[in-house]
mmCIF file of C-alpha atoms in Angstrom:
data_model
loop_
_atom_site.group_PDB
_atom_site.id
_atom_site.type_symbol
_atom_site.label_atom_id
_atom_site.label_comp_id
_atom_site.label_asym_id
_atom_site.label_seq_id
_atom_site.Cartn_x
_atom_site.Cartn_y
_atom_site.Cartn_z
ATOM 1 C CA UNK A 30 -41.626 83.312 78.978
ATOM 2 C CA UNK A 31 -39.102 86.005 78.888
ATOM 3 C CA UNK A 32 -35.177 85.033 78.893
ATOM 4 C CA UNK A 33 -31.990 86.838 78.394
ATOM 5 C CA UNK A 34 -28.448 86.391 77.302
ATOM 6 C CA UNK A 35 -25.808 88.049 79.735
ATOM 7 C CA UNK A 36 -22.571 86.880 79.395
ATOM 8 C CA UNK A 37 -22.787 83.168 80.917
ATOM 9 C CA UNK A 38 -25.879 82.468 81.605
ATOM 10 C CA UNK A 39 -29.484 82.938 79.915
ATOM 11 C CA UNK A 40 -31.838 84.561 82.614
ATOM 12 C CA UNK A 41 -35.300 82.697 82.796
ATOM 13 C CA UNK A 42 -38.007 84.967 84.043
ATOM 14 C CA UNK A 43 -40.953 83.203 85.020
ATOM 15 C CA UNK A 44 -44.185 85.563 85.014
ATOM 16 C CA UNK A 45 -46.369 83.833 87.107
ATOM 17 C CA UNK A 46 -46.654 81.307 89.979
ATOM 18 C CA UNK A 47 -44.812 77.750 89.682
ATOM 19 C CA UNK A 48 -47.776 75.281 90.762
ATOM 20 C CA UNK A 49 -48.865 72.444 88.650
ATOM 21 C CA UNK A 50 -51.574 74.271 86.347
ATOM 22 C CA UNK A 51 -48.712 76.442 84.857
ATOM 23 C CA UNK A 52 -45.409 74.426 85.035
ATOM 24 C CA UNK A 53 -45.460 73.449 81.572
ATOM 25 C CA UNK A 54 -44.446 76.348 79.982
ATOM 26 C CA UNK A 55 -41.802 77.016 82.444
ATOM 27 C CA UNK A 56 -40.316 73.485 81.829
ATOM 28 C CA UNK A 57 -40.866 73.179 78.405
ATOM 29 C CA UNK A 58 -38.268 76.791 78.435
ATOM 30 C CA UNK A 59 -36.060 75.068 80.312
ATOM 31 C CA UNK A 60 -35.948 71.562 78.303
ATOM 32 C CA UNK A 61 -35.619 73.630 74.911
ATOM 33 C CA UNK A 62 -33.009 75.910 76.616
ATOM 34 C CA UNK A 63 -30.865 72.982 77.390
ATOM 35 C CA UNK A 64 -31.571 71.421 74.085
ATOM 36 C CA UNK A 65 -29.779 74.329 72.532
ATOM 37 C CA UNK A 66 -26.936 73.838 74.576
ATOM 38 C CA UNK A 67 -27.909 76.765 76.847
ATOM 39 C CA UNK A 68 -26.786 75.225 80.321
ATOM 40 C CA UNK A 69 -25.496 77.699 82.110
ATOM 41 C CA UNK A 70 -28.885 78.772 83.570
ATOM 42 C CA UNK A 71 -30.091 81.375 86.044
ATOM 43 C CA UNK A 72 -34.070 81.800 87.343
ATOM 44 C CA UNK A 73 -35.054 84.904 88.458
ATOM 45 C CA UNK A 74 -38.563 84.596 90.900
ATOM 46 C CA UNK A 75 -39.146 88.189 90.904
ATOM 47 C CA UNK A 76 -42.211 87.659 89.721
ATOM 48 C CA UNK A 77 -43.193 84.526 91.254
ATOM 49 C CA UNK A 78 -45.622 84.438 94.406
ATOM 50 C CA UNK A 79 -46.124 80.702 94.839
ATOM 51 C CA UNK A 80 -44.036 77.522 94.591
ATOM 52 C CA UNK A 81 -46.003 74.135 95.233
ATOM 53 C CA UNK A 82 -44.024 71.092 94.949
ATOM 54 C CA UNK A 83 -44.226 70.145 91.511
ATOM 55 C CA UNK A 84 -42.617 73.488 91.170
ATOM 56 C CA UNK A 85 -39.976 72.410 93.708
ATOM 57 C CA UNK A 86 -39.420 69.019 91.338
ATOM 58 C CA UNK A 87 -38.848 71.325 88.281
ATOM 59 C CA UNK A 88 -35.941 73.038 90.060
ATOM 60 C CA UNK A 89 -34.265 69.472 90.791
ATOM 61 C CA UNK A 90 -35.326 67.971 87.197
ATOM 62 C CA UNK A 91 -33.315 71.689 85.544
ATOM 63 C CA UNK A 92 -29.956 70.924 88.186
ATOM 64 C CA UNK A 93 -29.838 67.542 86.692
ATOM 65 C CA UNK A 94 -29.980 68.338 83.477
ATOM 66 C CA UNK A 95 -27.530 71.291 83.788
ATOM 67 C CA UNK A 96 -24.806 69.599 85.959
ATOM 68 C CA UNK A 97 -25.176 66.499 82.998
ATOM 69 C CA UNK A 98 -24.164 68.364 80.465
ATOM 70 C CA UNK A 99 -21.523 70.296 82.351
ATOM 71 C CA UNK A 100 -23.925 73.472 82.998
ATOM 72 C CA UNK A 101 -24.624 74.979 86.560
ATOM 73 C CA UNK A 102 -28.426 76.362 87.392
ATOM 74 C CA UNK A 103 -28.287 79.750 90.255
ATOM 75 C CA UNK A 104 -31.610 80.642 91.373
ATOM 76 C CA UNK A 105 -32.452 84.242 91.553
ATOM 77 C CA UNK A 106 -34.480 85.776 94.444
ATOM 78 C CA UNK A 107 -34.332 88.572 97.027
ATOM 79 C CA UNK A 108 -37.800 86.778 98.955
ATOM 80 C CA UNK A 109 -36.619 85.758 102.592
ATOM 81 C CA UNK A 110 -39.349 82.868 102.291
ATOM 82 C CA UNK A 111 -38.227 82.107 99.125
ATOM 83 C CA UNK A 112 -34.651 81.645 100.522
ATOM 84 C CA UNK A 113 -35.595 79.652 103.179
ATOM 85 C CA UNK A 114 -37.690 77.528 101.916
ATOM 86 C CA UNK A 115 -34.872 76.660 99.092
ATOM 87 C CA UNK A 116 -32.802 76.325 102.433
ATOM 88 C CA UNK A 117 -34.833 73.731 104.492
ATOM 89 C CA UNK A 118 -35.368 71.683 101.557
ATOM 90 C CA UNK A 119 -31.585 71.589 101.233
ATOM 91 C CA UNK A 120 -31.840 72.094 97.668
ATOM 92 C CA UNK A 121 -29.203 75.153 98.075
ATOM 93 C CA UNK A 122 -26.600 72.634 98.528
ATOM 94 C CA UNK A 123 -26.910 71.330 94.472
ATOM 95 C CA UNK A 124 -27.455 74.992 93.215
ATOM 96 C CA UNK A 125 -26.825 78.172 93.920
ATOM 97 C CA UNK A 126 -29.703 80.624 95.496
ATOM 98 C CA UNK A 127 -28.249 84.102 94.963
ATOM 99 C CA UNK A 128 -29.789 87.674 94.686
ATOM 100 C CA UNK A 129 -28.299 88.469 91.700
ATOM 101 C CA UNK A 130 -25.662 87.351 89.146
ATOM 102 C CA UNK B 22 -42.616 91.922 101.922
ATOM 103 C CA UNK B 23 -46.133 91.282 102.521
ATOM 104 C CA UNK B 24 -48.277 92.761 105.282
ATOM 105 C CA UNK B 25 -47.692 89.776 107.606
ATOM 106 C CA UNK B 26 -44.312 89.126 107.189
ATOM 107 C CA UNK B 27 -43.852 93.145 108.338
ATOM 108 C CA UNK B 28 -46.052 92.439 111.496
ATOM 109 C CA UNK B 29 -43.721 89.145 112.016
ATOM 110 C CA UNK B 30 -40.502 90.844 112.039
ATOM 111 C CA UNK B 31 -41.456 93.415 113.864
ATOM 112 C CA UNK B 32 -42.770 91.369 116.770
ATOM 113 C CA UNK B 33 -39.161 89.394 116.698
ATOM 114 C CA UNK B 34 -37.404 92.569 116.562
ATOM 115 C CA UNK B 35 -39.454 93.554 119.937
ATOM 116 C CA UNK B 36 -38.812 90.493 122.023
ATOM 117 C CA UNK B 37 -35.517 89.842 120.768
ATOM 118 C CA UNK B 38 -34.786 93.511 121.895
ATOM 119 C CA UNK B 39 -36.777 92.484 125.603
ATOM 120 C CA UNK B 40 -34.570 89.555 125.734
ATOM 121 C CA UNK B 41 -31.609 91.150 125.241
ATOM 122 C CA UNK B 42 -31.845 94.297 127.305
ATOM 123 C CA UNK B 43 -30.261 93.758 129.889
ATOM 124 C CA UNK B 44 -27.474 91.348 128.457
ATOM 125 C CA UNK B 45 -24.326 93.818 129.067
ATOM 126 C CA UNK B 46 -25.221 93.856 133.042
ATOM 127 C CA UNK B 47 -25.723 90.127 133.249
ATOM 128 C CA UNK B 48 -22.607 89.264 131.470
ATOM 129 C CA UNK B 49 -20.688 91.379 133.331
ATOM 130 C CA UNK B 50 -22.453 90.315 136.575
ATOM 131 C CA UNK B 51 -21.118 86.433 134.935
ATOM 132 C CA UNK B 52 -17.716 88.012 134.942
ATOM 133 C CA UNK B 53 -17.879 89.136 138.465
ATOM 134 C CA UNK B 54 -18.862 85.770 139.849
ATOM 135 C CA UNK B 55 -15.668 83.955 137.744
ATOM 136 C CA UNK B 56 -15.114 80.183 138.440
ATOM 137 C CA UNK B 57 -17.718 80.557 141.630
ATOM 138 C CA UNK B 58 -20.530 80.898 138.598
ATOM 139 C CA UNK B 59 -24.341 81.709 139.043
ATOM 140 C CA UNK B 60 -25.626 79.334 137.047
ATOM 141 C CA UNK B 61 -29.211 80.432 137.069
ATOM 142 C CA UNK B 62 -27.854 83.516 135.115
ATOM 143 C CA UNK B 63 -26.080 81.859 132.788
ATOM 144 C CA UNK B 64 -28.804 79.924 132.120
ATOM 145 C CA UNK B 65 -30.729 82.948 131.942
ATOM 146 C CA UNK B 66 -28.508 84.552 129.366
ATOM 147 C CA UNK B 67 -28.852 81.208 127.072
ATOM 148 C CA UNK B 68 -32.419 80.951 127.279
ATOM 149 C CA UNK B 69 -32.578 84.335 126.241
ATOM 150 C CA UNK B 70 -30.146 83.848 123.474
ATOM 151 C CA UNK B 71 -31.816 80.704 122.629
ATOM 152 C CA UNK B 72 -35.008 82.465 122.243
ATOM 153 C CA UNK B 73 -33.480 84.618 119.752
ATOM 154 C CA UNK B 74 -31.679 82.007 117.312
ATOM 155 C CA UNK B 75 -35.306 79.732 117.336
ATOM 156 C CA UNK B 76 -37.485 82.930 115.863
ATOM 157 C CA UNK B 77 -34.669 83.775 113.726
ATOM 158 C CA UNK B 78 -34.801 80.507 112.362
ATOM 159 C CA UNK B 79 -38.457 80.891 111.618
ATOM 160 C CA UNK B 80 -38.374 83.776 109.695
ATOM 161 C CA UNK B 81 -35.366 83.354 107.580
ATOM 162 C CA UNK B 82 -32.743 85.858 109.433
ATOM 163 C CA UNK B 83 -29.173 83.561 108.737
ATOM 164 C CA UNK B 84 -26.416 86.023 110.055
ATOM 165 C CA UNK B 85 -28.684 86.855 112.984
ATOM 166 C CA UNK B 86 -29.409 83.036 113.501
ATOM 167 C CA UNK B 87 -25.393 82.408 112.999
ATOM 168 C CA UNK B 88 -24.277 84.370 115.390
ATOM 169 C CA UNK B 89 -27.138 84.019 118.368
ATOM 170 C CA UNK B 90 -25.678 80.299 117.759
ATOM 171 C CA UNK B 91 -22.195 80.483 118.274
ATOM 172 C CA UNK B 92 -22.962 82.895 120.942
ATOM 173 C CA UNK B 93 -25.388 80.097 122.456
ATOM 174 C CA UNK B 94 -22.640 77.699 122.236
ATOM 175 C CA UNK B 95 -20.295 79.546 124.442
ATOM 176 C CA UNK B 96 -22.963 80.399 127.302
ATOM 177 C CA UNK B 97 -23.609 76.451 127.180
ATOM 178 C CA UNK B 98 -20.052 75.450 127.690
ATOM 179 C CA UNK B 99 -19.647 77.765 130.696
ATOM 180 C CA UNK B 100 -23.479 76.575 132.519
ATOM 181 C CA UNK B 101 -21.916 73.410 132.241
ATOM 182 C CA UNK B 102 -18.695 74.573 133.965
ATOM 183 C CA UNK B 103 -16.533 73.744 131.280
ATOM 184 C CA UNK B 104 -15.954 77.152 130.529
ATOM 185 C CA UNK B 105 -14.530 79.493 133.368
ATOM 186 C CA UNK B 106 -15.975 83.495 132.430
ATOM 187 C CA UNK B 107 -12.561 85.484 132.041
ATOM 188 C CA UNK B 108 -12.573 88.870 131.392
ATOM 189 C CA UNK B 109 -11.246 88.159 128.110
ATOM 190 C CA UNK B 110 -13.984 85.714 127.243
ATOM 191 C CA UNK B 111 -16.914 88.147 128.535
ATOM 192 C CA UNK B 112 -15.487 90.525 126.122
ATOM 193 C CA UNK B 113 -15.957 88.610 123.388
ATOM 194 C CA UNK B 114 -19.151 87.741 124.658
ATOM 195 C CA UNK B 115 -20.031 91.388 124.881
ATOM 196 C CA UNK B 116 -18.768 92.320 121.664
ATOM 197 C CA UNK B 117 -20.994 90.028 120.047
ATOM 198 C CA UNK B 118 -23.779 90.725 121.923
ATOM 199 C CA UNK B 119 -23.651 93.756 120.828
ATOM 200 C CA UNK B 120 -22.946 92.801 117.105
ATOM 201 C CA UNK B 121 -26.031 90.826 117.382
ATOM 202 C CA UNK B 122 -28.312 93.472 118.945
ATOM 203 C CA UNK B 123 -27.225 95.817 116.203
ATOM 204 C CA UNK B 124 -28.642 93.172 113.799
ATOM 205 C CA UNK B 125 -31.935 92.890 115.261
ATOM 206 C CA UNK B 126 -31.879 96.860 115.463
ATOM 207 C CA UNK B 127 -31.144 97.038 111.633
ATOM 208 C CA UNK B 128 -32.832 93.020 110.895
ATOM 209 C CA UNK B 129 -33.859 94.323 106.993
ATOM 210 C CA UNK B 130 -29.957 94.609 106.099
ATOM 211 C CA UNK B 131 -28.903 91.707 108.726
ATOM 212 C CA UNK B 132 -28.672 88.876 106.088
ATOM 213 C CA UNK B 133 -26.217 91.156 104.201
ATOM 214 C CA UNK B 134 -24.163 91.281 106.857
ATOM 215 C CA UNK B 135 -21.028 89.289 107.909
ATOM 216 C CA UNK B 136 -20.908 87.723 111.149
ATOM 217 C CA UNK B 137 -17.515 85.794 110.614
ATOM 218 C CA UNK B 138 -15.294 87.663 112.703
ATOM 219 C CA UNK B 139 -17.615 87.434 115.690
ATOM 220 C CA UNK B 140 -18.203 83.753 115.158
ATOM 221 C CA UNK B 141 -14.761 83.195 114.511
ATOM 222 C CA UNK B 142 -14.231 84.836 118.132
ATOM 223 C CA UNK B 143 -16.579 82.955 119.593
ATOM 224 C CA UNK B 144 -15.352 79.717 118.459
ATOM 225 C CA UNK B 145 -11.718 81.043 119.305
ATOM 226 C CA UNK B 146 -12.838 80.851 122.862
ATOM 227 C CA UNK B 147 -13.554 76.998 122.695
ATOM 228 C CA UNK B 148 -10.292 76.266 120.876
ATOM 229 C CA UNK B 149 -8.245 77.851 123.372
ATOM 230 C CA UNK B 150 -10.329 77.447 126.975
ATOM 231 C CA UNK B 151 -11.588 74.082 127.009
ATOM 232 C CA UNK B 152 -10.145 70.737 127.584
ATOM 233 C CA UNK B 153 -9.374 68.780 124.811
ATOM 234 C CA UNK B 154 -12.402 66.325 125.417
ATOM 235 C CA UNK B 155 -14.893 68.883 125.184
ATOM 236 C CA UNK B 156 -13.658 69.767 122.141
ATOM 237 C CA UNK B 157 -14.095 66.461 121.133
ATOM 238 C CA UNK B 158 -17.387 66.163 121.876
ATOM 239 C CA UNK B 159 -18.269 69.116 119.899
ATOM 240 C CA UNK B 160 -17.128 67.268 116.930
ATOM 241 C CA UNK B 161 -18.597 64.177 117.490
ATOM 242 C CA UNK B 162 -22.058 63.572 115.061
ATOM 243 C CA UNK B 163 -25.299 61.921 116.495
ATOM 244 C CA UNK B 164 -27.145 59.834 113.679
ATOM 245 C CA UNK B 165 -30.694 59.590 113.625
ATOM 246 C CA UNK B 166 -32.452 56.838 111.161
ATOM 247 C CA UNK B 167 -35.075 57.587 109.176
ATOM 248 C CA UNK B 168 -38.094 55.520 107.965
ATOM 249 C CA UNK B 169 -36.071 54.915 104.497
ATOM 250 C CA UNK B 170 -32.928 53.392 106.176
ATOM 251 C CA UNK B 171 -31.229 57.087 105.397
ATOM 252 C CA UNK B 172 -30.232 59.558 108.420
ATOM 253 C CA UNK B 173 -30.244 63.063 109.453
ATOM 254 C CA UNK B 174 -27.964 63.985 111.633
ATOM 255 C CA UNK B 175 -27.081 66.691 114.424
ATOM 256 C CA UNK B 176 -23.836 67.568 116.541
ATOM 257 C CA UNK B 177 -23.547 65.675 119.802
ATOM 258 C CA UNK B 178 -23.053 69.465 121.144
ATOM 259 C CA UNK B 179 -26.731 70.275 119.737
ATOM 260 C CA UNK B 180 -28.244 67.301 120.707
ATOM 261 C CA UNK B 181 -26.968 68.015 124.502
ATOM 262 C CA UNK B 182 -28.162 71.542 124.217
ATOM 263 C CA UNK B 183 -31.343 70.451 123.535
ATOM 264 C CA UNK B 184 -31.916 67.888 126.127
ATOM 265 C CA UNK B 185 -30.874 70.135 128.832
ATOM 266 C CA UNK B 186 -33.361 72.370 127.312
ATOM 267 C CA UNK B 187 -36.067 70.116 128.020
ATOM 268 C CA UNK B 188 -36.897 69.104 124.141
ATOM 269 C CA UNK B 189 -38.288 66.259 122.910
ATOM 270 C CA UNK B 190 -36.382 65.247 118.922
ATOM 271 C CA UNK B 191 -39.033 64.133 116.846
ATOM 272 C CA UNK B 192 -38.846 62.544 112.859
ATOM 273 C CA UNK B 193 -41.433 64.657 110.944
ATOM 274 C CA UNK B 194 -41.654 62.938 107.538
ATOM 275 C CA UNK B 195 -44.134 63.256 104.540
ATOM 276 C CA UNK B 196 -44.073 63.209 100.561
ATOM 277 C CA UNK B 197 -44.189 66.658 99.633
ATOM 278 C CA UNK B 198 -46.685 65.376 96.175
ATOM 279 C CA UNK B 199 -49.390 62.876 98.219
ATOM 280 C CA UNK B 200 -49.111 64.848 101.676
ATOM 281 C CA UNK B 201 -48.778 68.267 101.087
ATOM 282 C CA UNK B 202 -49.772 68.844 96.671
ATOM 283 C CA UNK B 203 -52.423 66.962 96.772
ATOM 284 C CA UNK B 204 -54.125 68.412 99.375
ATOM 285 C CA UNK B 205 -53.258 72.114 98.453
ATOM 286 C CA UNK B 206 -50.702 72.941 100.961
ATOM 287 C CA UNK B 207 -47.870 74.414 99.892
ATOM 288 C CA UNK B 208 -43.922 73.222 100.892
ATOM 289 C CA UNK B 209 -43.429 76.601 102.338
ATOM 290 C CA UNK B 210 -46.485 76.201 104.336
ATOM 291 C CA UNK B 211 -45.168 73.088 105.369
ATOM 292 C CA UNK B 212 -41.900 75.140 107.027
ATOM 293 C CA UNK B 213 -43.890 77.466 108.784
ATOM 294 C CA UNK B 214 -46.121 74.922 110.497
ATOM 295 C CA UNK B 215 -42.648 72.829 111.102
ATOM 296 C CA UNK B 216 -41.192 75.871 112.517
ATOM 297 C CA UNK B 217 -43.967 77.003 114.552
ATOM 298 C CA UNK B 218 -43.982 73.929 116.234
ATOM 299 C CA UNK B 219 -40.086 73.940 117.114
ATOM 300 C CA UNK B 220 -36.658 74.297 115.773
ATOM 301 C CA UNK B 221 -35.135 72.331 112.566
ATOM 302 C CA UNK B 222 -32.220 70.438 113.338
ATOM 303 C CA UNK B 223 -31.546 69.032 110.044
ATOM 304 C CA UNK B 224 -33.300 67.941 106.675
ATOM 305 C CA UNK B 225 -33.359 65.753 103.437
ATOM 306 C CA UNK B 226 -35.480 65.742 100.596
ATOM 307 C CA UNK B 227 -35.145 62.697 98.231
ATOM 308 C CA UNK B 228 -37.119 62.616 94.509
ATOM 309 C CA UNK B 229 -38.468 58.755 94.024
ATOM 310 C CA UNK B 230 -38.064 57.929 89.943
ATOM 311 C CA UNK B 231 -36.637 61.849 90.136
ATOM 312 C CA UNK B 232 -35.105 62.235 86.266
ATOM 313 C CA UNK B 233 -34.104 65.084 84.796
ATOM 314 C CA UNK B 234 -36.250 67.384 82.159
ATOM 315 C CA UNK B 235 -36.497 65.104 80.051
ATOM 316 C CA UNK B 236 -38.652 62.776 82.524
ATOM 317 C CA UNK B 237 -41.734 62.799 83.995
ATOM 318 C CA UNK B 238 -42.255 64.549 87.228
ATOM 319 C CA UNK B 239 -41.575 62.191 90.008
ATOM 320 C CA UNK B 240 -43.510 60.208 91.860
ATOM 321 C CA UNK B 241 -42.878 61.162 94.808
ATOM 322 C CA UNK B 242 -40.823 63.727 96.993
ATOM 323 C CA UNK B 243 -40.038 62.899 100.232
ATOM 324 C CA UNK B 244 -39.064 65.184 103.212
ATOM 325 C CA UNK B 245 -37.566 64.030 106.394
ATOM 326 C CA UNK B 246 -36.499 66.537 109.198
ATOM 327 C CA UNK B 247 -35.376 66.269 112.604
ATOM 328 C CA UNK B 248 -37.280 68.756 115.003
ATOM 329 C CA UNK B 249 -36.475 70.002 118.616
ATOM 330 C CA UNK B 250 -39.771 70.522 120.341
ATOM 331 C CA UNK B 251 -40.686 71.353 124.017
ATOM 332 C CA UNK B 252 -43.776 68.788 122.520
ATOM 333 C CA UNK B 253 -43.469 65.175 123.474
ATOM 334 C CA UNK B 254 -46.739 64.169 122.353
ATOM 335 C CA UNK B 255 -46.787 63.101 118.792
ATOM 336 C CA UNK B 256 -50.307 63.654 117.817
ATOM 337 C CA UNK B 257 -49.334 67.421 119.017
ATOM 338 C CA UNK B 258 -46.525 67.609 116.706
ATOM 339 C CA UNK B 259 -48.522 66.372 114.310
ATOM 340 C CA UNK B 260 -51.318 68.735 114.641
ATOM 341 C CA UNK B 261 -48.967 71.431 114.678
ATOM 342 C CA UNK B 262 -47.089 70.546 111.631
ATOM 343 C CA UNK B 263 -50.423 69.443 110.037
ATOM 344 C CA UNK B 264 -49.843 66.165 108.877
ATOM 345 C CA UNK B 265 -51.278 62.667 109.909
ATOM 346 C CA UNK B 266 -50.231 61.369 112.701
ATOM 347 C CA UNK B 267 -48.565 58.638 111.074
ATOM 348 C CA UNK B 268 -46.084 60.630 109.695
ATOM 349 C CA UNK B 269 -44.210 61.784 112.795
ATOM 350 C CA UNK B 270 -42.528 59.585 115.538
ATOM 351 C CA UNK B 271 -39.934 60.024 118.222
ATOM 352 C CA UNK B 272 -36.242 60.517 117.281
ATOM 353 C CA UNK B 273 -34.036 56.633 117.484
ATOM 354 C CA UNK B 274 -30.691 56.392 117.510
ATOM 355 C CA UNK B 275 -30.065 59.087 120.789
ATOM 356 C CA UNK B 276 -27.393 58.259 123.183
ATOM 357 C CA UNK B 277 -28.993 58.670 126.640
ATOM 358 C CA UNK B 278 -29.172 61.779 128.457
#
């Protein structure tokens, strides 16, 4: 799974959809990223089509582990769905859904 | 943007331009009738605003959605009569009418748009032109229970808006792994059968056993949210929103109408 360094955070770039046959890779990123230390995180969707709810519950399981260790997780996307379904679920109000960094 | 999204916002963009065509003449019209007010027309001129903050709910449009409701809030005051239509205040009205029609007109850059000033004009209007109790009321919070012993929660203001609109408040809530994973919905295709059957008025979503990554998924995700529905039959909102029946019932807690 591709990630980058820019200046605060490391940029996860999931390539495919986040349903339940392909979360592990995804979350084992994200549990090795924070292992390092790494927990200033952002997630870029750009090239993510589907999120079921297991998907939803890695999102939640990253914040916590983030905001633990004093780390903040921003969600990258410029999908209105995407938006609003991160909206209705309320889940924008414990991180940060932005376009961009 | 997929194909269907395209066709979506380009049928709101239509009827939100039909609803609001003729919105300069019937404000002004407002104006000209001043504390001896056609109410039919301001009701007219809400619905019609109305119309337009529900379907930009559905598809996502926030600054458009923002600003239809703090233009909606106004237009209720005064078809309540507790707002007399000034010249001054019919200005403002206009002026963000017009704000909002240019919006719809350009709706792919709308989200990237700013509507504070308007809404701060808007809201300006309640501040300084209604009595002190209605003011009140505005900031007064209705709490509804849900099935957990948690609430959601809407403005007294919203909850009268909606009444007089003829809504029914219903509790819509499932577990996002047992009721929608496991039978291959997804939670965004939960929203759009929520929204198609009516407008969100507020939402939680609570992880049972939810750890962090270092935990097992959790057991189980569940979503409550309060819906405003012309539907008052539950099995309909149910149908609508595609879950069992069991999972929706009537909105508790409501002070009478």
């Amino acid at each position: 799974m591709a990630a980058t360094q820019t200046a605060e955070f490391v940029v996860v770039r999931p390539e495919q959809d986040l349903v339940a046959s392909n979360l592990e890779p995804f979350h084992q990123t994200l549990q090795d990223l924070v292992k390092q230390g790494k927990v200033h995180l952002a997630i870029d969707l750009a090239k993510v089509g589907i999120i079921d709810s297991k998907g939803l519950a890695v999102f939640l399981m990253c914040h916590k582990s983030v905001s633990a260790a004093g780390g903040r997780l921003v969600v990258l996307t410029t999908d209105a769905d995407f938006k609003h379904l991160f909206h209705v679920m309320r889940m924008d109000q414990h991180f940060t859904v932005a376009e961009s960094l | 943007m997929s194909l269907e999204n395209q066709e979506i916002i380009t049928e709101f963009v239509l009827e939100s331009q039909a609803h609001l065509a003729d919105i300069e003449h019937q404000l002004r019209a407002i104006e000209a009738g001043g504390a001896n007010l056609d109410v039919d027309l301001v009701n007219t001129v809400f619905r019609a605003v109305h119309s337009v903050k529900g379907a930009s709910g559905f598809i996502g449009l926030t600054t458009i959605g923002a600003l239809a409701h703090a233009l909606e809030n106004v237009l209720n005051l005064m078809r309540n009569h507790d707002l007399v239509p000034t010249h001054e205040i019919i200005d403002t009205l206009l002026r963000a009418a017009d704000a909002l029609r240019g919006l719809i007109a350009d709706v792919g850059q709308s989200n990237d748009v700013d509507p504070a000033a308007h809404v701060a004009a808007l809201q300006g209007i309640i501040a300084g032109h209604t009595a002190p109790a209605v003011q009140a009321s505005l900031q007064q919070t209705v709490l509804v229970p849900t099935g957990t012993g948690e609430s959601l929660q809407i403005s007294a203001h919203t909850l009268a808006v909606q009444q007089q609109l003829g809504h029914r408040l219903h509790v819509v809530e499932c577990d996002l792994i047992s009721d929608i994973q496991d039978k291959g919905r997804t939670p965004l295709a939960l929203v759009r059968d929520l929204l198609s059957v009516g407008e969100l008025l507020d939402s939680r979503l609570c992880c049972e056993d939810g750890g962090d990554l270092d935990h097992n998924m959790p057991g189980a995700m569940r979503f409550a949210v309060l819906i405003a529905t012309g539907l008052d039959d539950v099995g309909l909102v149910a149908q609508g929103c595609d879950v069992s029946v069991d999972r929706v019932r009537p909105a508790t807690g409501l002070p009478p109408t």
